Short mmCIF file of C-alpha atoms in Angstrom, two decimals:
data_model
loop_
_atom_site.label_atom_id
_atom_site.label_comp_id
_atom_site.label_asym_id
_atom_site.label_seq_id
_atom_site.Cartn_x
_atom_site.Cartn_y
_atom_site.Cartn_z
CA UNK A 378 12.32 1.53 -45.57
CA UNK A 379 14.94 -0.65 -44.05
CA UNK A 380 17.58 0.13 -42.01
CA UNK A 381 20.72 -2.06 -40.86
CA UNK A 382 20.92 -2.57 -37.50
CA UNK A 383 23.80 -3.27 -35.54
CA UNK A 384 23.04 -6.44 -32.97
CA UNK A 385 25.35 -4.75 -30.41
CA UNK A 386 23.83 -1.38 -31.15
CA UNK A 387 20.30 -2.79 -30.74
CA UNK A 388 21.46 -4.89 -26.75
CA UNK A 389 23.15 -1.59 -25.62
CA UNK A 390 19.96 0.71 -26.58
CA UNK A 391 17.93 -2.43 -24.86
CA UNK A 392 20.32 -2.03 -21.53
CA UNK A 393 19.93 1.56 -21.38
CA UNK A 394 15.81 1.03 -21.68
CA UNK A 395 15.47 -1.98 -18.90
CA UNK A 396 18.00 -0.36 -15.99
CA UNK A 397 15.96 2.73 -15.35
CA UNK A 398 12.88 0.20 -15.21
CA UNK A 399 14.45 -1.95 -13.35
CA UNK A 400 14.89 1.00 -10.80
CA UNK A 401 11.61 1.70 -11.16
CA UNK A 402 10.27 -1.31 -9.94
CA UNK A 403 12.85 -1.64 -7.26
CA UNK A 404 11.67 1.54 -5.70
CA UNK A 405 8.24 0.64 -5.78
CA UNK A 406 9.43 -2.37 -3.95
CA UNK A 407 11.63 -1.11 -1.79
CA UNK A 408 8.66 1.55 -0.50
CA UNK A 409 6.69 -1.21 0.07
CA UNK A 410 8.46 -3.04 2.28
CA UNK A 411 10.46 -0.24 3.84
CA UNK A 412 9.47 2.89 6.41
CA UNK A 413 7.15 1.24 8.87
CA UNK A 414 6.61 4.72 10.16
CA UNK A 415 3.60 5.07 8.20
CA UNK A 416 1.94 2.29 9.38
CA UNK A 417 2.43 2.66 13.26
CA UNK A 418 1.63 5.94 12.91
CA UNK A 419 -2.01 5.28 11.37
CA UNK A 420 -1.95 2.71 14.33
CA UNK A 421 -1.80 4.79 16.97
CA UNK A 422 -4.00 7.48 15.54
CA UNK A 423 -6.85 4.50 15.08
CA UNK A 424 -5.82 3.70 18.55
CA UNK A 425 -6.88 6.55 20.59
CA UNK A 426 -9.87 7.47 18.10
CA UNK A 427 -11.32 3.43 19.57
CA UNK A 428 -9.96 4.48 22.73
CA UNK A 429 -11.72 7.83 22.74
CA UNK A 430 -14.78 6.33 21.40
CA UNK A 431 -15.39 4.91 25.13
CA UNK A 432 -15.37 7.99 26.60
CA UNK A 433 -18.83 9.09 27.66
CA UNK A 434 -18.70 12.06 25.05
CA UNK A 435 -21.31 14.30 24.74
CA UNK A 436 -23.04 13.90 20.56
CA UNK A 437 -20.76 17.07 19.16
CA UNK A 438 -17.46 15.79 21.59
CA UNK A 439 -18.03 12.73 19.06
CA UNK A 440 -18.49 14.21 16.28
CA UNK A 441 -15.49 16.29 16.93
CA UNK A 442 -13.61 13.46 17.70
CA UNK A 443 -15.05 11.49 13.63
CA UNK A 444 -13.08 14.73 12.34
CA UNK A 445 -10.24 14.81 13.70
CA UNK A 446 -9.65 11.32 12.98
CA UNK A 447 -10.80 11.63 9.53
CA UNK A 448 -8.56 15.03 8.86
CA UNK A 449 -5.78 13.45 10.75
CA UNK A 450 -5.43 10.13 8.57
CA UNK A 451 -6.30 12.36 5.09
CA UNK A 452 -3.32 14.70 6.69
CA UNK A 453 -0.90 11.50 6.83
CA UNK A 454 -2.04 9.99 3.15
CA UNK A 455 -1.19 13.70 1.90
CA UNK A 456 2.10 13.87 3.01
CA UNK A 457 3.28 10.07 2.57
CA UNK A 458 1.37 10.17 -0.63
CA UNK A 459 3.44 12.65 -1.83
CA UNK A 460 6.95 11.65 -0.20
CA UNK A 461 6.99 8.42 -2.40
CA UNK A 462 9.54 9.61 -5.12
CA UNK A 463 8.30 7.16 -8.17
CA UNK A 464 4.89 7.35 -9.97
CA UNK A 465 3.60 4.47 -12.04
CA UNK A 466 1.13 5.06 -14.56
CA UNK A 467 -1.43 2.06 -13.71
CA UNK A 468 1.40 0.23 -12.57
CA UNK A 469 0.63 1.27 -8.80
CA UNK A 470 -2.37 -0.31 -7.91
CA UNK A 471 -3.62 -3.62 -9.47
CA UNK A 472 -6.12 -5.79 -8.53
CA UNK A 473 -4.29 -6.87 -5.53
CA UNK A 474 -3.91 -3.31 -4.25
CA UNK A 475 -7.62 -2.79 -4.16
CA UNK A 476 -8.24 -6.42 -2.67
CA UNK A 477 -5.55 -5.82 -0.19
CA UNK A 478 -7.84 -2.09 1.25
CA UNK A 479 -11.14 -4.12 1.42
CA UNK A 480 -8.90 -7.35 3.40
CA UNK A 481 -7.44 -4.51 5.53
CA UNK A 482 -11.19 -3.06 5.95
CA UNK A 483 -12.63 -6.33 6.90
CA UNK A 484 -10.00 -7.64 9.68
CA UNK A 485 -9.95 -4.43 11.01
CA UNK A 486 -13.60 -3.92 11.34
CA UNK A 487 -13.98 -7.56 12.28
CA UNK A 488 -11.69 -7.42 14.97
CA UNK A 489 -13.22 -3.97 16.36
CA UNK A 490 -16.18 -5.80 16.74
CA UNK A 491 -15.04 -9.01 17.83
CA UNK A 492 -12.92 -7.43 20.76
CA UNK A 493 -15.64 -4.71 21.53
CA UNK A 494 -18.25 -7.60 22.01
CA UNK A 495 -16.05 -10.13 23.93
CA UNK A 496 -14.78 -7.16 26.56
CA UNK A 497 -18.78 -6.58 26.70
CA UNK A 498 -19.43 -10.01 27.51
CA UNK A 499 -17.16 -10.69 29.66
CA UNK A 500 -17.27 -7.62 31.43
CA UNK A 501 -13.99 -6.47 31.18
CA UNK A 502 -12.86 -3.29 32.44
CA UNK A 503 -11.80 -0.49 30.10
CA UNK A 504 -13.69 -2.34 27.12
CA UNK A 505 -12.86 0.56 24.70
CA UNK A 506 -8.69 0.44 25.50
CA UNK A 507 -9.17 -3.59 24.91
CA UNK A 508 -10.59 -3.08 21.65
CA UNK A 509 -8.46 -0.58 20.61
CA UNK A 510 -5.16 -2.19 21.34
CA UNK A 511 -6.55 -5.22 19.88
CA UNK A 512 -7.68 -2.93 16.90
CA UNK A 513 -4.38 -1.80 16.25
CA UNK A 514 -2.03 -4.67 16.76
CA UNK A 515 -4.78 -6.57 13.77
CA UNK A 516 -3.93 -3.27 11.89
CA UNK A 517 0.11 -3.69 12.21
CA UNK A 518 0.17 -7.13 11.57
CA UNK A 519 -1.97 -7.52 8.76
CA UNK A 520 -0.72 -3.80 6.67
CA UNK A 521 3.29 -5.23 6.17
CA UNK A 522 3.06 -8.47 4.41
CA UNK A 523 -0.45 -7.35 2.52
CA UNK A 524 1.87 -4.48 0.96
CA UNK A 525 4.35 -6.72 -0.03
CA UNK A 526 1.95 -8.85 -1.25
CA UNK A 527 -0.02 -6.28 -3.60
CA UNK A 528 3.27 -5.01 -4.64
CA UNK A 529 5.24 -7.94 -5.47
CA UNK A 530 3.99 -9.23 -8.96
CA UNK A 531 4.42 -5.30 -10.47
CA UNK A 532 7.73 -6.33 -11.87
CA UNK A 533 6.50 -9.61 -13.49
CA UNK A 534 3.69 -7.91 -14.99
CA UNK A 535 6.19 -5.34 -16.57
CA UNK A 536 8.18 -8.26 -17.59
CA UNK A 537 5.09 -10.53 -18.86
CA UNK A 538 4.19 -7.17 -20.97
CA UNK A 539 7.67 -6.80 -22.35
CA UNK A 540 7.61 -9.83 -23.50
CA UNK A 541 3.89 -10.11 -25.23
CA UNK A 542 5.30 -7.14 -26.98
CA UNK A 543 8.47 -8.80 -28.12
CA UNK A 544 6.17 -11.39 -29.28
CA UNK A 545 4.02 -9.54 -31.31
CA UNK A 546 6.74 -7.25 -33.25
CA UNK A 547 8.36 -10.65 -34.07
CA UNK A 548 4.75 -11.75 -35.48
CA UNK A 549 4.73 -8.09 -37.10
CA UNK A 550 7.96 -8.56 -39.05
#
């Protein structure tokens, strides 16, 4: 079956595809880089859990203290989870995304433990408020640019894809 096809016909029905991807990608994007609210607040939450932590607590005052901090952060990824307006099928999370958690895991973690052993050594007082300040401010700094990072090459990869797929229905006709 062959049909004519009208080359102005065929950019305009193109257009009217890309835009709304475009937009797409430029939410994605602009949530990434944007609302810093998140962020700070996960901060400070982390910060007076490792503050807390050097409280002489009694075993269930800790344990108490695990769940809140675990309920409170699973609270926040609830509700910014589902203020985002735009869902990507796969498109979300790629490789970077994932290496971006365990980077964020690691400096975090390494700094706790860093900062809890130096105010240790050098017998600093309030060790717990150093290594939570320290904790957090690792947190803050390292969270922005590894979210732009992670979300940056989602429009290439839409664009690399568009155009493998160009490729192959020229090959296919």
């Amino acid at each position: 079956m062959t049909t004519t096809m009208d080359a102005e016909r065929a950019w305009q029905d193109l257009q009217r595809i890309r835009v709304p991807q475009e937009r797409v990608y430029d939410e994605v994007e602009r949530c990434a880089h944007g609302d810093p609210k998140a962020t700070y607040i996960t901060a400070a939450v982390m910060w007076v859990f490792l503050a807390s932590m050097g409280l002489k607590l009694p075993g269930w005052g800790v344990w108490l203290t695990i769940a809140a901090y675990v309920g409170i952060l699973g609270t926040l990824a609830v509700v910014y989870s589902r203020r985002t307006r735009v869902r990507l099928h796969r498109s979300r999370y790629s490789w970077r995304s994932y290496a971006m958690f365990l980077a964020g895991m690691a400096v975090t973690g390494g700094t706790i433990l860093l900062s809890d052993q130096l105010a240790d050594s050098f017998a600093l007082p309030y060790p717990s408020l150093i290594t939570a300040t320290a904790a957090a401010a690792a947190f803050v700094l390292f969270t922005g640019p590894a979210n732009r990072w992670a979300v940056s090459p989602l429009r290439e990869r839409a664009l690399r894809g568009q155009a493998t797929q160009a490729i192959h229905e020229e090959a296919g006709h």
